[in-house]
Amino acid sequence: MNPIIRFPAAGAVALVLAGCISTPTPTPVTQLSQADCPTLARVTPQPAPVPGAKKPATYHVAAASDCLVGADGTRTTGTLIALPTFAPGYYMDIASQAQGEALLPLRIQTLNGARDVQRTVDGQAIYFRGDGLSGQLFFNADNADERFLLITAAPSVVGQSTTRTAMGAQSNTYSYGTGAFNVTHSFDKSVTHTFSYNGDVTVNIGG
């Protein structure tokens, strides 16, 4: 009797091949090619993050499609986010996640209903955490008129590079007879990022 050979369907083969394709690491974009960027009045806000969500909301900032004119009249990239209905006593953690060597330098601002700037968090108020940048805002009754969160790349530092020393760890398993044990080695590694117009931003609301 001849063995029965079954070939997978073409769709299954395509799925297997698609799973093997790796996503290219974004490269830092330090020049804006878009000349006519919309003003804040023309930017459609993204939905507000869900307070208390298990995972922070992620917003992708692309240099080719998310160009805008900031409150100071400077072209940059970013995202405009609607703030949730006012509830006193909550905070927001905003982070820029490194993508390969690309890192969006955070400038965080709150806007009122007319889209005028109320508060700005940038410069030394932004700090490194892990491989990214973080900033925080607190909201209380004094901020009841703030309606939008504007997160942009700080154009004054785009193109600059920063090198930091980060701690890494590597674990090795050694076998002996019927047993095994793990040894973890720690080491320092040099990490270089270029401040760019592209990157991923996460927002988490707590209270």
Short mmCIF file of C-alpha atoms in Angstrom, two decimals:
data_model
loop_
_atom_site.label_atom_id
_atom_site.label_comp_id
_atom_site.label_asym_id
_atom_site.label_seq_id
_atom_site.Cartn_x
_atom_site.Cartn_y
_atom_site.Cartn_z
CA MET A 1 0.00 0.00 0.00
CA ASN A 2 1.34 3.37 -0.96
CA PRO A 3 1.57 5.89 1.89
CA ILE A 4 -0.92 8.73 1.81
CA ILE A 5 0.82 12.07 1.55
CA ARG A 6 -1.23 15.12 2.43
CA PHE A 7 -0.03 18.57 1.43
CA PRO A 8 -1.07 21.59 3.52
CA ALA A 9 -3.46 24.04 1.96
CA ALA A 10 -1.92 27.05 0.26
CA GLY A 11 -3.38 29.33 2.92
CA ALA A 12 -1.69 27.36 5.68
CA VAL A 13 1.66 27.61 3.89
CA ALA A 14 1.18 31.34 3.52
CA LEU A 15 0.46 31.68 7.24
CA VAL A 16 3.60 29.74 8.14
CA LEU A 17 5.73 31.87 5.83
CA ALA A 18 4.16 35.08 7.13
CA GLY A 19 5.02 34.05 10.67
CA CYS A 20 8.68 33.79 9.69
CA ILE A 21 8.89 37.35 8.36
CA SER A 22 10.51 39.61 10.92
CA THR A 23 9.35 43.19 11.42
CA PRO A 24 12.12 45.65 10.50
CA THR A 25 13.37 47.85 13.32
CA PRO A 26 12.40 51.50 12.75
CA THR A 27 15.29 53.84 12.02
CA PRO A 28 15.47 57.33 13.54
CA VAL A 29 13.79 60.01 11.41
CA THR A 30 15.40 63.39 12.06
CA GLN A 31 14.05 65.40 9.10
CA LEU A 32 10.44 66.25 8.31
CA SER A 33 9.53 65.83 4.64
CA GLN A 34 5.97 67.15 5.01
CA ALA A 35 5.86 70.91 4.40
CA ASP A 36 2.16 71.60 5.05
CA CYS A 37 1.55 70.34 8.59
CA PRO A 38 -1.88 70.94 10.18
CA THR A 39 -2.29 73.38 13.06
CA LEU A 40 -3.67 72.16 16.38
CA ALA A 41 -7.12 73.44 15.42
CA ARG A 42 -7.18 70.99 12.48
CA VAL A 43 -5.87 67.93 14.33
CA THR A 44 -8.44 65.25 15.21
CA PRO A 45 -7.92 64.08 18.81
CA GLN A 46 -7.40 60.42 19.63
CA PRO A 47 -9.77 58.75 22.13
CA ALA A 48 -9.00 59.16 25.81
CA PRO A 49 -7.19 56.28 27.54
CA VAL A 50 -9.34 54.09 29.80
CA PRO A 51 -8.64 54.93 33.48
CA GLY A 52 -7.39 51.94 35.44
CA ALA A 53 -6.80 49.77 32.36
CA LYS A 54 -4.49 46.78 32.82
CA LYS A 55 -2.28 47.93 29.95
CA PRO A 56 -1.40 51.51 28.96
CA ALA A 57 -2.81 52.91 25.74
CA THR A 58 -0.26 52.98 22.90
CA TYR A 59 -0.11 55.73 20.27
CA HIS A 60 2.13 55.33 17.21
CA VAL A 61 3.80 58.53 16.05
CA ALA A 62 5.01 58.37 12.44
CA ALA A 63 7.10 61.12 10.87
CA ALA A 64 5.35 60.71 7.52
CA SER A 65 1.76 61.07 8.76
CA ASP A 66 1.72 62.71 12.21
CA CYS A 67 3.31 66.06 11.43
CA LEU A 68 1.65 69.05 13.12
CA VAL A 69 2.36 72.65 14.01
CA GLY A 70 2.84 72.89 17.75
CA ALA A 71 1.53 75.61 20.04
CA ASP A 72 4.79 77.55 19.56
CA GLY A 73 4.41 77.52 15.76
CA THR A 74 7.17 74.94 15.22
CA ARG A 75 6.69 71.91 12.97
CA THR A 76 7.06 68.62 14.78
CA THR A 77 5.28 65.28 15.16
CA GLY A 78 2.95 64.06 17.84
CA THR A 79 -0.53 63.06 18.87
CA LEU A 80 -3.46 64.94 20.37
CA ILE A 81 -5.46 62.96 22.93
CA ALA A 82 -8.80 63.82 24.48
CA LEU A 83 -8.66 63.86 28.27
CA PRO A 84 -11.24 61.79 30.12
CA THR A 85 -14.22 63.46 31.78
CA PHE A 86 -12.85 65.38 34.73
CA ALA A 87 -12.48 63.42 37.95
CA PRO A 88 -10.37 65.05 40.68
CA GLY A 89 -7.26 63.39 41.98
CA TYR A 90 -5.81 61.31 39.15
CA TYR A 91 -2.43 61.11 37.46
CA MET A 92 -1.08 60.19 34.04
CA ASP A 93 2.15 58.37 33.25
CA ILE A 94 3.40 59.17 29.75
CA ALA A 95 6.31 57.24 28.25
CA SER A 96 8.23 57.19 24.98
CA GLN A 97 9.37 53.69 24.08
CA ALA A 98 12.66 53.17 22.23
CA GLN A 99 12.39 51.44 18.87
CA GLY A 100 15.83 50.23 17.95
CA GLU A 101 17.95 53.39 18.02
CA ALA A 102 14.96 55.71 17.55
CA LEU A 103 13.58 57.52 20.60
CA LEU A 104 10.97 60.26 20.49
CA PRO A 105 11.99 63.08 22.90
CA LEU A 106 8.90 63.86 24.97
CA ARG A 107 7.27 67.24 25.26
CA ILE A 108 3.96 66.95 27.13
CA GLN A 109 1.35 69.72 27.21
CA THR A 110 -2.24 70.11 28.36
CA LEU A 111 -4.68 72.26 26.37
CA ASN A 112 -8.00 73.83 27.21
CA GLY A 113 -11.12 73.67 25.03
CA ALA A 114 -9.76 76.43 22.78
CA ARG A 115 -6.53 74.38 22.46
CA ASP A 116 -4.42 76.92 24.28
CA VAL A 117 -1.52 75.53 26.31
CA GLN A 118 -2.14 75.29 30.05
CA ARG A 119 0.84 73.26 31.28
CA THR A 120 4.10 72.00 29.77
CA VAL A 121 6.31 69.13 30.94
CA ASP A 122 9.66 68.87 29.12
CA GLY A 123 13.40 69.28 29.62
CA GLN A 124 14.60 68.19 33.05
CA ALA A 125 11.08 67.13 34.05
CA ILE A 126 11.42 64.25 31.56
CA TYR A 127 13.56 61.39 32.82
CA PHE A 128 15.00 58.12 31.55
CA ARG A 129 13.33 54.94 32.73
CA GLY A 130 14.64 51.69 31.28
CA ASP A 131 15.16 52.16 27.54
CA GLY A 132 12.70 55.02 27.26
CA LEU A 133 11.64 58.43 28.52
CA SER A 134 8.90 59.18 31.03
CA GLY A 135 6.94 62.11 32.37
CA GLN A 136 4.01 62.46 34.75
CA LEU A 137 1.07 64.78 35.20
CA PHE A 138 -1.26 65.17 38.17
CA PHE A 139 -4.83 66.47 37.85
CA ASN A 140 -7.01 68.05 40.52
CA ALA A 141 -9.81 70.60 40.71
CA ASP A 142 -7.49 73.38 39.49
CA ASN A 143 -7.12 71.57 36.15
CA ALA A 144 -10.83 71.11 35.43
CA ASP A 145 -10.64 73.24 32.25
CA GLU A 146 -7.96 71.06 30.60
CA ARG A 147 -9.50 69.09 27.74
CA PHE A 148 -6.61 67.70 25.70
CA LEU A 149 -3.21 66.09 26.12
CA LEU A 150 -0.65 67.01 23.45
CA ILE A 151 2.42 64.77 23.19
CA THR A 152 5.04 65.89 20.67
CA ALA A 153 8.68 65.39 19.82
CA ALA A 154 10.74 68.25 21.27
CA PRO A 155 12.18 69.65 18.00
CA SER A 156 15.13 71.38 19.69
CA VAL A 157 16.80 68.03 20.49
CA VAL A 158 15.74 65.93 17.48
CA GLY A 159 18.86 64.61 15.76
CA GLN A 160 20.96 64.56 18.94
CA SER A 161 22.21 61.24 20.28
CA THR A 162 22.45 60.02 23.84
CA THR A 163 24.53 57.14 25.15
CA ARG A 164 23.75 55.53 28.49
CA THR A 165 25.12 52.60 30.44
CA ALA A 166 22.48 50.00 31.20
CA MET A 167 22.75 46.79 33.19
CA GLY A 168 22.13 43.52 31.42
CA ALA A 169 21.92 39.93 32.62
CA GLN A 170 22.56 36.53 31.08
CA SER A 171 21.60 33.17 32.58
CA ASN A 172 23.33 29.85 31.84
CA THR A 173 22.15 26.40 32.88
CA TYR A 174 24.75 23.82 33.95
CA SER A 175 23.93 20.14 34.29
CA TYR A 176 25.56 17.64 36.62
CA GLY A 177 24.39 14.07 36.89
CA THR A 178 20.65 14.14 37.38
CA GLY A 179 20.49 17.79 38.44
CA ALA A 180 21.06 21.27 37.05
CA PHE A 181 21.65 24.76 38.31
CA ASN A 182 21.45 28.25 36.86
CA VAL A 183 24.14 30.91 37.01
CA THR A 184 23.23 34.51 36.18
CA HIS A 185 25.94 36.90 35.07
CA SER A 186 25.32 40.65 35.20
CA PHE A 187 27.13 43.06 32.92
CA ASP A 188 27.05 46.68 31.81
CA LYS A 189 26.24 47.57 28.23
CA SER A 190 26.34 50.84 26.34
CA VAL A 191 23.02 51.89 24.74
CA THR A 192 22.85 54.69 22.15
CA HIS A 193 19.61 56.32 20.99
CA THR A 194 18.94 59.12 18.53
CA PHE A 195 16.15 61.54 19.36
CA SER A 196 13.76 61.32 16.43
CA TYR A 197 10.36 62.35 15.10
CA ASN A 198 9.07 58.78 15.16
CA GLY A 199 8.30 56.45 18.03
CA ASP A 200 5.68 54.81 20.26
CA VAL A 201 4.08 56.67 23.15
CA THR A 202 2.15 55.03 25.98
CA VAL A 203 -0.29 56.68 28.37
CA ASN A 204 -1.55 55.20 31.63
CA ILE A 205 -4.13 56.78 33.95
CA GLY A 206 -4.28 55.99 37.65
CA GLY A 207 -5.73 57.50 40.74
#
